[in-house]
Short mmCIF file of C-alpha atoms and ligand atoms in Angstrom, two decimals:
data_model
loop_
_atom_site.label_atom_id
_atom_site.label_comp_id
_atom_site.label_asym_id
_atom_site.label_seq_id
_atom_site.Cartn_x
_atom_site.Cartn_y
_atom_site.Cartn_z
CA MET A 17 -184.84 7.39 -102.07
CA ARG A 18 -181.49 8.77 -100.95
CA LYS A 19 -181.54 6.24 -98.17
CA ASN A 20 -182.00 3.45 -100.73
CA ILE A 21 -179.04 4.62 -102.76
CA LEU A 22 -176.96 4.87 -99.64
CA SER A 23 -177.79 1.36 -98.53
CA ALA A 24 -177.10 0.04 -102.06
CA VAL A 25 -173.68 1.71 -101.95
CA ILE A 26 -172.97 0.29 -98.51
CA ALA A 27 -174.08 -3.15 -99.65
CA SER A 28 -171.83 -3.10 -102.68
CA VAL A 29 -168.86 -1.82 -100.69
CA MET A 30 -169.43 -4.67 -98.28
CA ALA A 31 -169.67 -7.18 -101.12
CA VAL A 32 -166.44 -5.97 -102.68
CA SER A 33 -164.62 -6.07 -99.39
CA ALA A 34 -165.94 -9.59 -98.76
CA MET A 35 -164.69 -10.62 -102.20
CA MET A 36 -161.31 -9.09 -101.47
CA HIS A 37 -161.20 -11.01 -98.24
CA VAL A 38 -161.90 -14.28 -100.07
CA ALA A 39 -159.27 -13.46 -102.68
CA GLU A 40 -156.79 -12.60 -99.96
CA ALA A 41 -157.47 -15.91 -98.19
CA ALA A 42 -157.03 -17.79 -101.47
CA ASP A 43 -153.75 -15.97 -102.11
CA LYS A 44 -152.40 -16.62 -98.67
CA VAL A 45 -149.59 -19.18 -98.50
CA LYS A 46 -150.75 -22.31 -96.70
CA ILE A 47 -148.46 -24.67 -94.83
CA GLY A 48 -149.34 -27.90 -93.04
CA PHE A 49 -148.01 -28.87 -89.60
CA LEU A 50 -148.51 -32.56 -88.89
CA VAL A 51 -147.76 -34.09 -85.50
CA LYS A 52 -147.79 -37.69 -84.34
CA GLN A 53 -149.22 -37.06 -80.86
CA PRO A 54 -151.51 -34.01 -80.77
CA GLU A 55 -152.49 -34.81 -77.16
CA GLU A 56 -148.92 -34.13 -75.95
CA PRO A 57 -148.34 -30.57 -74.67
CA TRP A 58 -144.98 -30.66 -76.47
CA PHE A 59 -146.72 -30.81 -79.85
CA GLN A 60 -149.46 -28.40 -78.83
CA THR A 61 -146.70 -25.93 -78.02
CA GLU A 62 -145.02 -26.47 -81.39
CA TRP A 63 -148.40 -25.80 -83.02
CA ARG A 64 -148.87 -22.63 -80.98
CA PHE A 65 -145.57 -21.24 -82.24
CA ALA A 66 -146.27 -22.36 -85.80
CA ASP A 67 -149.43 -20.26 -85.59
CA LYS A 68 -147.39 -17.37 -84.27
CA ALA A 69 -145.01 -17.59 -87.24
CA ALA A 70 -148.04 -17.53 -89.57
CA LYS A 71 -149.60 -14.58 -87.80
CA ASP A 72 -146.35 -12.60 -87.77
CA ASN A 73 -145.84 -13.19 -91.49
CA GLY A 74 -149.35 -13.27 -92.96
CA PHE A 75 -149.71 -16.89 -93.98
CA GLU A 76 -151.82 -19.79 -92.78
CA VAL A 77 -150.94 -22.99 -90.92
CA LEU A 78 -153.12 -26.08 -91.25
CA LYS A 79 -152.62 -28.16 -88.10
CA ILE A 80 -153.24 -31.86 -88.62
CA ALA A 81 -153.05 -34.86 -86.30
CA ALA A 82 -151.05 -37.67 -87.92
CA PRO A 83 -151.10 -40.58 -85.45
CA ASP A 84 -150.51 -43.32 -88.04
CA GLY A 85 -149.32 -43.92 -91.59
CA GLU A 86 -152.72 -44.04 -93.20
CA ARG A 87 -153.82 -40.74 -91.74
CA THR A 88 -150.47 -39.14 -92.54
CA LEU A 89 -150.69 -39.97 -96.24
CA ALA A 90 -154.37 -38.96 -96.39
CA ALA A 91 -153.45 -35.65 -94.76
CA LEU A 92 -151.00 -34.93 -97.59
CA ASP A 93 -153.79 -35.35 -100.15
CA SER A 94 -156.01 -33.00 -98.24
CA LEU A 95 -153.22 -30.45 -97.82
CA ALA A 96 -152.65 -30.42 -101.58
CA ALA A 97 -156.40 -30.20 -102.23
CA ASN A 98 -156.56 -27.19 -99.90
CA GLY A 99 -153.81 -25.40 -101.77
CA ALA A 100 -150.97 -25.93 -99.29
CA GLN A 101 -147.47 -25.81 -100.75
CA GLY A 102 -145.50 -27.56 -98.04
CA PHE A 103 -145.54 -28.94 -94.54
CA VAL A 104 -143.65 -29.59 -91.33
CA ILE A 105 -144.01 -33.07 -89.87
CA CYS A 106 -143.19 -35.07 -86.77
CA THR A 107 -143.94 -38.45 -88.28
CA PRO A 108 -145.73 -41.21 -86.33
CA ASP A 109 -143.05 -43.60 -87.59
CA PRO A 110 -139.68 -42.57 -89.06
CA ARG A 111 -139.82 -45.57 -91.42
CA LEU A 112 -142.70 -43.88 -93.25
CA GLY A 113 -140.07 -41.45 -94.56
CA PRO A 114 -139.79 -42.90 -98.08
CA SER A 115 -143.59 -43.01 -98.65
CA ILE A 116 -144.05 -39.50 -97.26
CA VAL A 117 -141.28 -38.17 -99.52
CA ALA A 118 -142.69 -39.95 -102.59
CA LYS A 119 -146.21 -38.68 -101.97
CA ALA A 120 -145.03 -35.13 -101.22
CA LYS A 121 -143.06 -35.13 -104.46
CA ALA A 122 -146.10 -36.27 -106.46
CA LEU A 123 -148.22 -33.55 -104.84
CA ASN A 124 -145.49 -30.91 -105.19
CA LEU A 125 -145.27 -30.26 -101.44
CA LYS A 126 -142.07 -29.20 -99.68
CA ILE A 127 -141.12 -31.03 -96.46
CA VAL A 128 -139.30 -30.14 -93.28
CA ALA A 129 -139.08 -32.90 -90.65
CA VAL A 130 -139.04 -31.98 -86.97
CA ASP A 131 -138.08 -33.98 -83.84
CA ASP A 132 -138.15 -37.48 -85.35
CA ARG A 133 -135.90 -37.89 -88.37
CA PHE A 134 -136.98 -39.93 -91.42
CA VAL A 135 -135.29 -43.29 -91.88
CA GLY A 136 -134.83 -44.75 -95.38
CA SER A 137 -135.35 -48.33 -96.55
CA ASP A 138 -131.62 -48.92 -95.92
CA GLY A 139 -132.13 -48.09 -92.22
CA LYS A 140 -130.14 -44.86 -92.51
CA PHE A 141 -131.37 -41.33 -91.88
CA MET A 142 -132.78 -39.63 -94.97
CA GLU A 143 -130.32 -36.76 -94.84
CA ASP A 144 -131.78 -35.13 -97.95
CA VAL A 145 -134.91 -34.15 -96.08
CA PRO A 146 -134.36 -30.92 -94.11
CA TYR A 147 -134.58 -31.73 -90.42
CA LEU A 148 -134.62 -29.73 -87.19
CA GLY A 149 -133.96 -31.55 -83.96
CA MET A 150 -131.92 -31.70 -80.83
CA ASP A 151 -128.73 -33.47 -79.82
CA ALA A 152 -130.64 -36.30 -78.18
CA HIS A 153 -127.57 -38.10 -76.88
CA ALA A 154 -126.25 -34.99 -75.10
CA VAL A 155 -129.65 -34.30 -73.55
CA GLY A 156 -129.83 -37.91 -72.36
CA GLN A 157 -126.37 -37.64 -70.80
CA LYS A 158 -127.48 -34.53 -68.99
CA GLN A 159 -130.56 -36.32 -67.64
CA GLY A 160 -128.35 -39.11 -66.26
CA SER A 161 -125.80 -36.84 -64.62
CA LEU A 162 -128.49 -34.66 -63.02
CA LEU A 163 -130.16 -37.79 -61.62
CA MET A 164 -126.85 -38.87 -60.10
CA ASP A 165 -126.28 -35.39 -58.63
CA GLU A 166 -129.65 -35.47 -56.93
CA ALA A 167 -129.15 -39.02 -55.64
CA GLY A 168 -125.82 -37.83 -54.20
CA LYS A 169 -127.49 -34.88 -52.48
CA ARG A 170 -129.98 -37.26 -50.91
CA GLY A 171 -127.14 -39.47 -49.72
CA TRP A 172 -128.56 -42.60 -51.34
CA LYS A 173 -126.62 -45.84 -51.11
CA LEU A 174 -126.28 -46.93 -54.73
CA ALA A 175 -126.35 -50.62 -53.84
CA GLU A 176 -129.93 -50.15 -52.59
CA THR A 177 -130.96 -48.06 -55.57
CA GLY A 178 -132.47 -49.27 -58.82
CA ALA A 179 -132.74 -47.40 -62.10
CA ILE A 180 -135.66 -48.03 -64.43
CA VAL A 181 -134.87 -47.08 -68.01
CA ASN A 182 -138.04 -46.71 -70.06
CA THR A 183 -136.93 -47.50 -73.59
CA PHE A 184 -138.51 -47.15 -77.02
CA GLU A 185 -135.77 -48.51 -79.23
CA GLU A 186 -137.66 -48.24 -82.52
CA LEU A 187 -137.28 -44.44 -82.34
CA ASP A 188 -133.70 -43.24 -82.75
CA THR A 189 -134.09 -40.04 -80.74
CA ALA A 190 -135.48 -42.11 -77.85
CA HIS A 191 -132.60 -44.59 -78.08
CA GLN A 192 -130.04 -41.74 -78.12
CA ARG A 193 -131.55 -40.14 -75.04
CA THR A 194 -131.90 -43.24 -72.87
CA SER A 195 -128.53 -44.67 -73.84
CA GLY A 196 -126.89 -41.30 -73.12
CA SER A 197 -128.55 -41.26 -69.72
CA VAL A 198 -127.33 -44.77 -68.88
CA GLU A 199 -123.79 -43.79 -69.95
CA SER A 200 -123.81 -40.97 -67.41
CA LEU A 201 -125.04 -43.27 -64.65
CA LEU A 202 -122.26 -45.76 -65.33
CA ALA A 203 -119.65 -43.02 -65.61
CA ALA A 204 -120.69 -41.75 -62.17
CA GLY A 205 -120.30 -45.22 -60.65
CA PHE A 206 -123.88 -46.49 -60.68
CA PRO A 207 -123.87 -50.32 -60.48
CA LYS A 208 -124.62 -51.81 -63.90
CA GLU A 209 -126.58 -54.70 -62.38
CA ASN A 210 -129.07 -52.26 -60.82
CA ILE A 211 -130.08 -50.80 -64.18
CA TYR A 212 -133.29 -52.33 -65.51
CA PHE A 213 -134.48 -51.76 -69.06
CA ALA A 214 -138.25 -51.50 -69.47
CA ALA A 215 -139.34 -51.62 -73.11
CA ASN A 216 -142.38 -49.36 -73.54
CA ARG A 217 -145.09 -50.54 -75.90
CA THR A 218 -146.39 -47.02 -76.50
CA THR A 219 -144.83 -43.56 -76.05
CA ASP A 220 -147.25 -42.30 -73.43
CA ILE A 221 -147.90 -42.51 -69.68
CA PRO A 222 -149.73 -45.88 -69.79
CA GLY A 223 -146.85 -47.30 -71.87
CA SER A 224 -144.16 -46.38 -69.34
CA PHE A 225 -146.41 -47.13 -66.36
CA ASP A 226 -146.95 -50.73 -67.45
CA ALA A 227 -143.30 -51.37 -68.29
CA SER A 228 -142.02 -49.75 -65.09
CA ASN A 229 -144.48 -51.74 -62.98
CA ILE A 230 -142.97 -55.00 -64.17
CA MET A 231 -139.49 -53.86 -63.10
CA LEU A 232 -140.71 -52.80 -59.67
CA THR A 233 -142.35 -56.18 -59.15
CA GLN A 234 -139.21 -58.02 -60.29
CA HIS A 235 -136.89 -56.08 -57.96
CA PRO A 236 -138.66 -55.68 -54.63
CA ASP A 237 -135.36 -55.38 -52.72
CA LYS A 238 -134.60 -51.82 -53.90
CA LYS A 239 -135.21 -48.91 -51.51
CA ASN A 240 -134.77 -46.02 -53.93
CA TRP A 241 -135.48 -45.53 -57.61
CA LEU A 242 -134.15 -43.41 -60.43
CA ILE A 243 -136.60 -43.11 -63.32
CA ILE A 244 -135.27 -42.58 -66.82
CA GLY A 245 -137.17 -42.14 -70.09
CA MET A 246 -136.99 -40.33 -73.42
CA ASN A 247 -139.47 -37.60 -72.51
CA ASP A 248 -141.70 -36.29 -69.74
CA ASN A 249 -144.42 -38.87 -70.25
CA ALA A 250 -141.96 -41.77 -70.25
CA VAL A 251 -140.76 -40.59 -66.83
CA LEU A 252 -144.19 -39.66 -65.45
CA GLY A 253 -145.53 -43.18 -66.10
CA GLY A 254 -142.59 -44.56 -64.13
CA ILE A 255 -143.27 -42.16 -61.26
CA ARG A 256 -146.93 -43.26 -61.16
CA ALA A 257 -145.77 -46.88 -61.04
CA THR A 258 -143.49 -46.23 -58.02
CA GLU A 259 -146.40 -44.56 -56.23
CA GLY A 260 -148.58 -47.57 -56.96
CA ALA A 261 -145.88 -49.80 -55.49
CA GLY A 262 -145.86 -47.73 -52.28
CA PHE A 263 -142.69 -45.64 -52.73
CA LYS A 264 -142.73 -42.12 -51.31
CA ALA A 265 -141.38 -39.03 -53.10
CA PRO A 266 -138.11 -38.84 -51.10
CA ASN A 267 -137.18 -42.30 -52.42
CA VAL A 268 -137.81 -41.57 -56.09
CA ILE A 269 -136.06 -39.24 -58.52
CA GLY A 270 -137.32 -38.71 -62.05
CA ILE A 271 -136.17 -36.03 -64.48
CA GLY A 272 -138.15 -35.71 -67.69
CA ILE A 273 -137.25 -34.30 -71.08
CA ASN A 274 -139.42 -31.70 -72.91
CA GLY A 275 -140.44 -29.59 -69.91
CA THR A 276 -143.78 -28.78 -71.49
CA ASP A 277 -145.50 -31.89 -70.18
CA VAL A 278 -144.69 -31.62 -66.47
CA VAL A 279 -146.37 -28.33 -65.67
CA ALA A 280 -149.41 -29.91 -63.99
CA GLU A 281 -147.12 -32.29 -62.09
CA LEU A 282 -144.89 -29.51 -60.73
CA GLU A 283 -147.96 -27.50 -59.78
CA LYS A 284 -149.29 -30.31 -57.57
CA LYS A 285 -149.47 -29.29 -53.93
CA ASP A 286 -147.64 -32.39 -52.71
CA VAL A 287 -144.14 -33.08 -53.96
CA THR A 288 -143.92 -36.21 -56.14
CA GLY A 289 -141.00 -38.32 -57.33
CA LEU A 290 -140.75 -36.12 -60.42
CA TYR A 291 -137.87 -33.87 -59.43
CA GLY A 292 -137.86 -31.86 -62.66
CA SER A 293 -137.43 -31.89 -66.40
CA LEU A 294 -135.01 -30.74 -69.08
CA LEU A 295 -136.84 -27.95 -70.81
CA LEU A 296 -136.17 -27.94 -74.56
CA SER A 297 -137.24 -25.29 -77.07
CA PRO A 298 -140.65 -26.19 -78.54
CA ASN A 299 -141.07 -22.50 -79.41
CA VAL A 300 -138.03 -22.68 -81.71
CA HIS A 301 -139.04 -26.09 -83.09
CA GLY A 302 -142.52 -24.80 -84.01
CA TYR A 303 -141.65 -21.32 -85.23
CA LYS A 304 -138.43 -22.01 -87.06
CA THR A 305 -139.56 -25.11 -88.99
CA THR A 306 -142.71 -23.30 -90.10
CA MET A 307 -140.63 -20.37 -91.30
CA MET A 308 -138.28 -22.75 -93.11
CA VAL A 309 -141.16 -24.12 -95.16
CA TYR A 310 -142.60 -20.64 -95.68
CA ASP A 311 -139.31 -19.15 -96.89
CA TRP A 312 -138.88 -22.13 -99.18
CA VAL A 313 -142.29 -21.94 -100.86
CA ALA A 314 -142.72 -18.15 -100.81
CA LYS A 315 -139.14 -16.98 -101.42
CA GLY A 316 -137.36 -19.99 -102.86
CA ILE A 317 -134.92 -20.12 -99.92
CA GLU A 318 -134.00 -23.75 -99.34
CA PRO A 319 -133.54 -24.72 -95.68
CA PRO A 320 -130.35 -26.36 -94.43
CA LYS A 321 -130.43 -30.16 -94.30
CA PHE A 322 -129.84 -30.17 -90.56
CA THR A 323 -130.64 -27.53 -87.96
CA PRO A 324 -129.59 -28.53 -84.44
CA VAL A 325 -131.31 -26.98 -81.43
CA SER A 326 -129.31 -27.81 -78.35
CA GLU A 327 -130.57 -25.87 -75.34
CA ALA A 328 -131.83 -27.97 -72.40
CA THR A 329 -132.45 -26.28 -69.07
CA LEU A 330 -133.27 -28.07 -65.84
CA ILE A 331 -136.61 -26.94 -64.46
CA THR A 332 -137.72 -27.93 -60.97
CA ARG A 333 -140.45 -26.85 -58.57
CA GLU A 334 -138.26 -23.86 -57.68
CA ASN A 335 -137.81 -22.28 -61.10
CA PHE A 336 -140.26 -23.80 -63.61
CA LYS A 337 -142.71 -20.90 -63.64
CA GLN A 338 -139.99 -18.35 -64.23
CA LYS A 339 -138.21 -20.40 -66.91
CA LEU A 340 -141.40 -21.19 -68.81
CA LYS A 341 -142.43 -17.54 -68.65
CA GLU A 342 -139.05 -16.43 -69.96
CA MET A 343 -139.59 -18.60 -73.02
CA GLY A 344 -143.19 -17.47 -73.53
CA LEU A 345 -144.48 -20.93 -72.63
CA MET A 346 -146.63 -20.02 -69.67
C1 FCA B 426 -140.00 -36.87 -79.83
C2 FCA B 426 -140.84 -37.08 -78.58
C3 FCA B 426 -141.45 -35.76 -78.13
C4 FCA B 426 -140.38 -34.70 -78.01
C5 FCA B 426 -139.64 -34.56 -79.31
C6 FCA B 426 -138.52 -33.56 -79.23
O1 FCA B 426 -140.83 -36.63 -80.92
O2 FCA B 426 -141.86 -38.02 -78.82
O3 FCA B 426 -142.11 -35.93 -76.89
O4 FCA B 426 -139.46 -35.08 -76.99
O5 FCA B 426 -139.08 -35.82 -79.69
#
């Protein structure tokens, strides 16, 4: 008998605590984090730090892949249906900005854009939407000058050297980076006629591989190659193309941007043409943007319209493990 009462008490305590749990989950602030390329380690890292922000502050992050416009807009409906109050987004296309803003307004969702800034119907940045991103032009310039430094160390004759610039002009941050890089090459005396622009169809390794291949075929006289691109994958595709064309690592220099997406490459036993990468701050991008939305919806603190994040550190085979560890990325 006593045992029965005891188990009834235990059961009801458990039921109440389960109900409290449900209530707590329903009360929890929910924030979406949408990324255009969930397969890229860069975005996976942003997600990881968004989760950390949520864990540190007792709210929930709903991580959603948004590879195209249709899925982006559908994701906003599902966020609202799930009780989210705002979201961070790296849009699959900056020109979706006006439709994302209109939909978010209708659903009463707050927005912070990360990495790729919204562009309005007038072709100008939508400066009203809070945005966190880097100084892409400065990072590009750094890529170019580091490439020239390394070519100098190797004693390359510039007349025998070609530079493949993997471009993706429809994305402003990509344009800023690659044009900055080219500026540095020219400023350091690289011959203009040896710079070849390779328009990438997609922002991934196959996209830069295909475009770089065409340049290698068109310029068979070059002995050495510099590989430029807006991020790690844009450079890695170019490196793979030089390998396919028979170039050895000592004759190729590529420096990526992101740093997150070259770990496997730098861990390879044999040295490749990928000399290194400019490590950005995906931890800050993920954590800070998530907190901006959280503080906005939970405390009414409006984020600034523009938050620049400027750090870019060269990582190479020598220091990448240490640098990534320092930033909690490894
Ligand atoms: C863009 C690129 C990403 C990353 C980010 C900072 O979104 O596609 O790889 O470089 O900017």
